[in-house]
XYZ file of C-alpha atoms in Angstrom:
445
model
C 171.540 146.210 125.363
C 171.881 143.737 128.272
C 168.658 143.027 130.111
C 169.098 142.931 133.874
C 166.722 141.045 136.114
C 166.538 142.034 139.790
C 166.137 139.327 142.436
C 165.029 141.545 145.300
C 164.917 138.716 147.899
C 168.565 137.858 147.183
C 169.722 141.470 146.843
C 171.257 140.720 143.446
C 170.784 141.798 139.824
C 171.789 139.425 137.086
C 171.866 139.443 133.298
C 170.458 136.356 131.478
C 173.909 134.833 130.954
C 174.840 135.037 134.629
C 171.378 133.959 135.712
C 171.718 130.631 133.821
C 175.104 130.040 135.508
C 174.172 131.063 139.076
C 170.792 129.250 139.356
C 170.438 125.509 139.596
C 167.498 123.176 139.902
C 166.829 121.110 143.032
C 167.980 117.938 141.334
C 171.259 119.620 140.324
C 171.824 120.965 143.792
C 171.122 117.554 145.397
C 173.555 115.924 142.958
C 176.078 118.501 144.012
C 175.768 117.247 147.631
C 173.756 120.062 149.213
C 171.264 119.199 151.902
C 167.548 119.849 151.084
C 167.144 121.665 154.421
C 169.527 124.333 153.062
C 167.512 124.758 149.903
C 163.751 124.716 150.661
C 163.699 127.965 152.793
C 165.035 130.016 149.866
C 162.906 131.786 147.181
C 162.701 129.960 143.979
C 162.813 131.386 140.401
C 161.794 129.888 137.103
C 164.912 129.545 134.946
C 164.606 127.892 131.513
C 161.345 126.301 132.549
C 162.542 124.812 135.849
C 162.217 125.986 139.407
C 165.829 126.945 140.376
C 167.722 128.327 143.415
C 170.641 130.787 143.702
C 173.773 128.651 143.954
C 175.889 131.102 146.033
C 173.066 131.535 148.619
C 172.491 127.798 148.788
C 176.249 127.325 149.463
C 176.219 129.945 152.289
C 173.184 128.316 153.957
C 174.647 124.846 153.590
C 177.752 125.990 155.415
C 175.704 127.506 158.225
C 173.598 124.380 158.449
C 176.624 122.142 158.895
C 177.791 124.317 161.790
C 174.657 123.589 163.801
C 175.102 120.871 166.466
C 172.280 118.686 167.413
C 168.831 118.159 165.909
C 167.178 120.787 168.023
C 169.684 123.444 166.970
C 169.295 122.546 163.315
C 165.419 122.703 163.742
C 165.666 126.116 165.428
C 168.070 127.352 162.703
C 165.739 126.049 159.953
C 162.702 127.739 161.416
C 164.626 131.052 161.749
C 165.728 130.750 158.111
C 162.194 130.072 157.020
C 160.837 133.228 158.809
C 163.709 135.283 157.499
C 163.165 134.293 153.895
C 159.446 134.627 154.158
C 159.954 138.187 155.244
C 162.410 138.611 152.411
C 159.863 137.294 149.861
C 157.194 139.633 151.185
C 159.633 142.535 150.883
C 160.535 141.320 147.321
C 156.842 141.361 146.387
C 156.498 144.912 147.719
C 159.576 145.979 145.738
C 158.151 144.450 142.534
C 154.866 146.250 143.104
C 156.640 149.543 143.803
C 158.757 149.142 140.719
C 155.758 148.329 138.582
C 153.899 151.353 139.875
C 156.921 153.529 139.221
C 157.243 152.096 135.690
C 153.607 152.784 134.971
C 153.996 156.363 136.148
C 157.036 156.747 133.958
C 155.286 155.322 130.995
C 152.314 157.625 131.595
C 154.581 160.636 131.791
C 156.435 159.503 128.680
C 153.140 158.963 126.792
C 151.851 162.361 127.742
C 155.141 163.919 126.591
C 155.116 162.064 123.279
C 151.455 162.962 122.665
C 152.286 166.596 123.087
C 155.265 166.244 120.690
C 152.982 164.457 118.174
C 150.248 167.064 118.485
C 152.805 169.820 117.972
C 154.362 168.096 114.968
C 150.947 167.632 113.322
C 150.163 171.294 114.031
C 153.373 172.524 112.534
C 153.143 170.299 109.456
C 149.531 171.504 108.967
C 150.656 175.113 109.181
C 153.493 174.639 106.765
C 151.455 172.664 104.232
C 148.698 175.313 104.469
C 151.278 178.023 103.537
C 152.031 175.943 100.537
C 148.371 175.756 99.507
C 147.475 172.291 100.806
C 145.109 173.264 103.603
C 142.257 170.845 102.890
C 144.476 167.996 101.859
C 146.769 168.357 104.908
C 143.930 168.503 107.361
C 142.501 165.294 106.005
C 145.814 163.474 105.627
C 147.259 164.360 108.976
C 144.079 163.189 110.771
C 145.259 159.664 110.143
C 148.590 160.629 111.923
C 150.930 158.917 109.468
C 153.470 157.014 111.513
C 156.478 157.973 109.534
C 156.021 161.724 110.034
C 154.168 162.001 113.364
C 155.487 159.362 115.694
C 158.842 160.920 116.506
C 160.300 161.655 119.928
C 161.468 165.194 119.093
C 159.694 168.302 117.820
C 159.708 169.132 114.116
C 162.757 171.203 113.190
C 163.402 173.324 110.130
C 166.100 170.915 108.977
C 163.725 167.897 109.233
C 161.011 169.827 107.414
C 163.342 170.494 104.548
C 163.897 166.771 104.258
C 160.242 165.618 104.436
C 158.650 168.436 102.506
C 159.108 166.858 99.018
C 157.600 163.638 100.226
C 154.638 165.261 101.861
C 154.027 167.501 98.816
C 153.818 164.365 96.647
C 151.358 162.884 99.139
C 149.294 166.033 99.007
C 148.948 165.651 95.220
C 147.590 162.131 95.767
C 145.215 163.372 98.506
C 143.951 166.179 96.210
C 143.041 163.697 93.539
C 141.228 161.487 96.103
C 139.247 164.547 97.267
C 138.374 165.463 93.668
C 137.101 161.936 93.023
C 135.108 161.977 96.214
C 133.521 165.301 95.398
C 132.533 164.024 91.970
C 131.069 160.924 93.711
C 129.011 163.127 96.007
C 127.732 165.115 93.003
C 126.701 161.941 91.262
C 125.057 160.585 94.372
C 123.038 163.691 94.815
C 122.020 163.562 91.144
C 120.888 159.927 91.538
C 118.815 160.791 94.665
C 117.315 163.946 93.377
C 116.691 163.057 89.703
C 117.091 159.393 88.824
C 115.211 157.805 91.801
C 112.107 159.899 91.329
C 112.057 159.277 87.538
C 112.651 155.507 88.057
C 109.891 155.375 90.759
C 107.387 157.187 88.450
C 108.147 154.720 85.680
C 107.701 151.687 87.905
C 104.356 152.994 89.292
C 103.107 153.599 85.742
C 103.668 149.917 84.727
C 101.442 146.906 85.422
C 102.415 145.291 88.748
C 103.257 141.905 87.170
C 105.575 143.348 84.509
C 109.290 142.543 84.664
C 111.471 145.669 84.535
C 115.201 146.535 84.927
C 116.357 147.620 88.329
C 117.618 151.141 89.098
C 121.325 150.263 88.561
C 120.593 148.944 85.080
C 118.699 152.121 84.250
C 121.538 154.273 85.718
C 124.055 152.504 83.423
C 121.858 153.066 80.318
C 123.464 155.349 77.735
C 121.031 158.187 78.431
C 121.383 158.279 82.219
C 125.078 157.623 82.554
C 125.682 160.573 80.170
C 123.363 162.901 82.244
C 124.798 161.755 85.561
C 128.458 161.784 84.654
C 129.185 164.282 81.902
C 127.070 167.379 82.807
C 129.232 170.056 84.630
C 129.334 169.261 88.338
C 129.424 172.950 89.181
C 125.845 173.277 88.068
C 122.620 171.320 88.741
C 121.011 169.249 86.061
C 118.450 171.025 83.889
C 114.815 169.876 83.763
C 115.060 169.358 80.014
C 118.046 167.000 80.249
C 116.401 164.977 83.038
C 113.060 164.716 81.229
C 114.859 163.695 78.042
C 116.646 160.855 79.878
C 113.473 159.944 81.761
C 111.519 159.609 78.559
C 113.992 156.949 77.384
C 113.342 154.611 80.351
C 110.285 152.885 78.730
C 112.201 152.182 75.571
C 115.228 150.934 77.527
C 113.015 148.718 79.683
C 111.375 147.268 76.549
C 114.816 146.484 75.033
C 115.989 145.029 78.403
C 112.885 142.823 78.671
C 113.363 141.595 75.064
C 116.936 140.546 75.842
C 116.027 138.702 79.029
C 113.151 136.903 77.389
C 115.485 135.932 74.553
C 117.848 134.328 77.091
C 114.931 132.326 78.519
C 113.733 131.241 75.076
C 117.275 129.880 74.422
C 116.923 127.643 77.458
C 113.550 126.388 76.360
C 115.038 125.586 72.780
C 117.788 123.532 74.446
C 115.306 121.417 76.401
C 114.242 117.836 75.387
C 110.618 118.955 75.295
C 111.079 121.640 72.685
C 114.183 120.436 70.914
C 114.032 121.330 67.195
C 110.745 123.202 67.530
C 109.934 126.840 66.865
C 109.594 128.570 70.200
C 107.964 131.941 70.641
C 107.374 134.142 73.627
C 103.878 132.729 74.104
C 105.484 129.503 75.365
C 106.879 131.348 78.444
C 103.428 132.241 79.581
C 102.178 128.624 79.680
C 101.700 127.012 83.137
C 103.637 123.912 81.951
C 106.704 126.018 81.138
C 108.772 125.634 84.271
C 112.412 126.355 85.255
C 114.653 125.278 88.050
C 117.767 126.684 89.591
C 120.530 124.141 90.013
C 122.622 126.485 92.072
C 120.476 127.082 95.263
C 117.529 124.765 94.567
C 115.122 127.686 94.981
C 114.023 126.677 98.489
C 113.949 122.924 97.939
C 115.565 120.152 95.896
C 112.734 120.177 93.323
C 111.412 123.724 93.621
C 110.313 125.104 90.261
C 109.356 128.559 89.007
C 107.549 130.002 86.077
C 109.235 132.469 83.726
C 108.460 135.771 85.571
C 109.823 134.552 88.870
C 112.808 132.969 87.122
C 113.931 136.313 85.718
C 114.035 137.893 89.086
C 115.547 134.934 90.930
C 118.359 136.025 93.258
C 120.965 133.680 91.683
C 120.782 135.693 88.489
C 122.281 138.668 90.301
C 125.545 139.419 91.938
C 124.924 140.751 95.406
C 127.306 142.787 97.593
C 130.422 141.798 95.602
C 132.506 143.802 93.128
C 131.933 143.231 89.460
C 134.799 143.076 86.948
C 135.125 146.625 85.651
C 136.391 147.541 82.195
C 136.899 151.337 81.572
C 137.365 152.586 78.010
C 135.905 155.386 75.928
C 132.857 154.459 73.835
C 134.829 154.752 70.564
C 137.922 152.789 71.799
C 139.171 150.442 69.194
C 140.889 148.152 71.709
C 139.621 147.527 75.187
C 141.980 147.242 78.160
C 142.081 143.941 80.039
C 139.336 143.765 82.719
C 140.349 144.720 86.286
C 140.190 141.506 88.341
C 138.614 142.028 91.782
C 140.946 141.630 94.736
C 138.486 140.302 97.306
C 139.195 136.561 96.383
C 135.562 135.836 95.602
C 136.025 133.767 92.428
C 133.680 130.804 93.038
C 130.912 132.483 90.998
C 130.763 133.930 87.560
C 131.242 137.701 87.691
C 129.703 140.173 85.277
C 132.031 142.398 83.242
C 130.638 145.955 83.432
C 131.785 148.260 80.693
C 132.259 151.873 81.769
C 133.010 154.712 79.366
C 134.677 157.020 81.875
C 136.149 156.803 85.363
C 133.351 158.967 86.842
C 130.887 156.161 86.193
C 132.472 154.078 88.965
C 130.562 156.303 91.387
C 127.280 154.887 90.013
C 128.325 151.441 91.107
C 129.415 152.779 94.518
C 126.207 154.679 95.170
C 123.992 151.683 94.098
C 126.324 149.019 95.453
C 123.478 147.141 97.235
C 121.520 146.635 94.044
C 121.973 143.332 92.353
C 124.043 143.228 89.147
C 122.770 140.820 86.418
C 125.033 137.867 85.782
C 122.789 135.877 83.477
C 120.852 132.623 83.509
C 123.479 130.258 82.216
C 124.358 127.612 83.536
C 122.347 127.559 86.791
C 118.784 128.042 85.324
C 117.438 125.105 83.272
C 114.151 124.263 81.718
C 112.601 121.467 83.778
C 111.354 118.714 81.425
C 110.149 116.572 84.343
C 108.128 119.372 85.878
C 106.725 120.127 82.440
C 105.345 116.567 82.157
C 103.976 116.638 85.732
C 102.232 119.920 84.979
C 100.643 118.484 81.829
C 99.423 115.519 83.854
C 97.975 117.964 86.414
C 96.164 119.957 83.760
C 94.802 116.722 82.248
C 93.510 115.722 85.683
C 91.826 119.005 86.105
C 90.337 118.714 82.665
C 91.967 121.938 81.557
C 93.756 122.734 78.338
C 97.524 122.175 78.072
C 97.678 125.779 76.797
C 96.477 127.096 80.170
C 98.555 130.107 81.147
C 100.165 130.967 84.435
C 97.822 133.918 84.823
C 94.790 131.594 84.483
C 96.301 129.125 87.019
C 96.916 132.036 89.474
C 93.392 133.208 89.053
C 91.806 129.788 89.568
C 94.272 128.632 92.225
C 93.408 124.910 92.290
C 94.456 122.987 95.328
C 96.035 119.544 94.680
C 95.778 116.548 97.006
C 98.742 114.225 96.671
C 98.610 110.489 97.591
C 101.844 108.541 97.858
C 103.138 105.608 99.886
C 105.916 107.659 101.327
C 103.336 109.894 103.066
C 101.688 106.967 104.850
C 102.930 106.125 108.357
C 101.173 102.943 109.687
C 101.572 104.258 113.252
C 99.667 107.410 112.498
C 96.240 108.201 111.034
C 96.206 108.645 107.221
C 97.449 112.188 106.516
C 96.495 114.419 103.556
C 98.998 116.446 101.571
C 97.334 119.410 99.909
C 99.246 122.089 98.006
C 98.850 124.900 95.611
C 99.624 123.908 91.999
C 103.247 124.945 91.742
C 104.161 123.459 95.159
C 102.399 120.213 94.166
C 104.574 119.880 91.056
C 107.731 120.700 93.036
C 106.914 118.099 95.765
C 106.667 115.156 93.389
C 109.885 115.829 91.442
């Protein structure tokens, strides 16, 4: 298709090939011997990045200009040409505006016509798929107006339907499976809201406020709850007995969970210089001089330290808002399939591998997607030997035992005044630096 460009001022229409031949720049025209007076009144057009003039029109005006005798006649002729071509340019501008308006009207009419055709095509496809038993699937799929089937410039005919029906039927099978999974997801979400959340809340409220416990996602993925949430018939509500049975297992699960997390912390203590080669028990974790540090985020400051309870709930121990690596296989599977690598490109951090026993359990992750998933303590959490020594020095200064616990320190809350040359500014009065005990240890590291 050849694109024609109209030059309304010149009363000509040219294709691109002719336009390049019939328009010349000022420099080219001057080199060809044409007088500038025969060029400047004419409208100019941008051709290949240069302002250019129509060669035939320039030749005509140049011939007329030569016929003028005397400077006065030439000046009168030039002024007449300037007025004439100014009027032509105004007319050309009006023509372009009119053509643009007409084109917009045409496009609006065409768009309206195509919209009606599309609506009719969607309606007919919906009716035909409903007759074949795909009512719900068709309604949902055709709402997206699939380009391949909807955006046509002619109504749907029986011949066309015979061609696209097998393709659409296969797509309806896929859509039905999606709907089935979504319905299961809704059932599982309702079960979590109705049964798991109240049971989990009741458990948390029954425990001491300073006790470390698993979050709701970890409880939902416990053997008891994932079985209740994902294997009971979705056509029926859960029974009180099954919920109570699963709920009664939460304390035991929490105890096992706590033991595992404490075991991981004790491993970090055993690897430290302070406790290397020594027997370490859980009692060590409760000591005020047992301090940990996150090398990943610095916990709010370069030397910020935490005691064991705060360390276990530190945000870097959890994966937030990103997909874990999922591995789905039955409980009794002898060989596990390779983990499904996430496709979001977030690979800078270690990702936890979550083992699911059935596909339905994915909906637990979706429902509780904003709950952090445990990734572990290693390698970002370390036992801080330097903070340990400073804390022992602080306890000695206070005249307290080196076996003082975190609970005792929190109860007494000693304030510590720090003196250091780096705090002193000769231009200012002597300042005092007073901190709570953990902050004081963090500041001097």
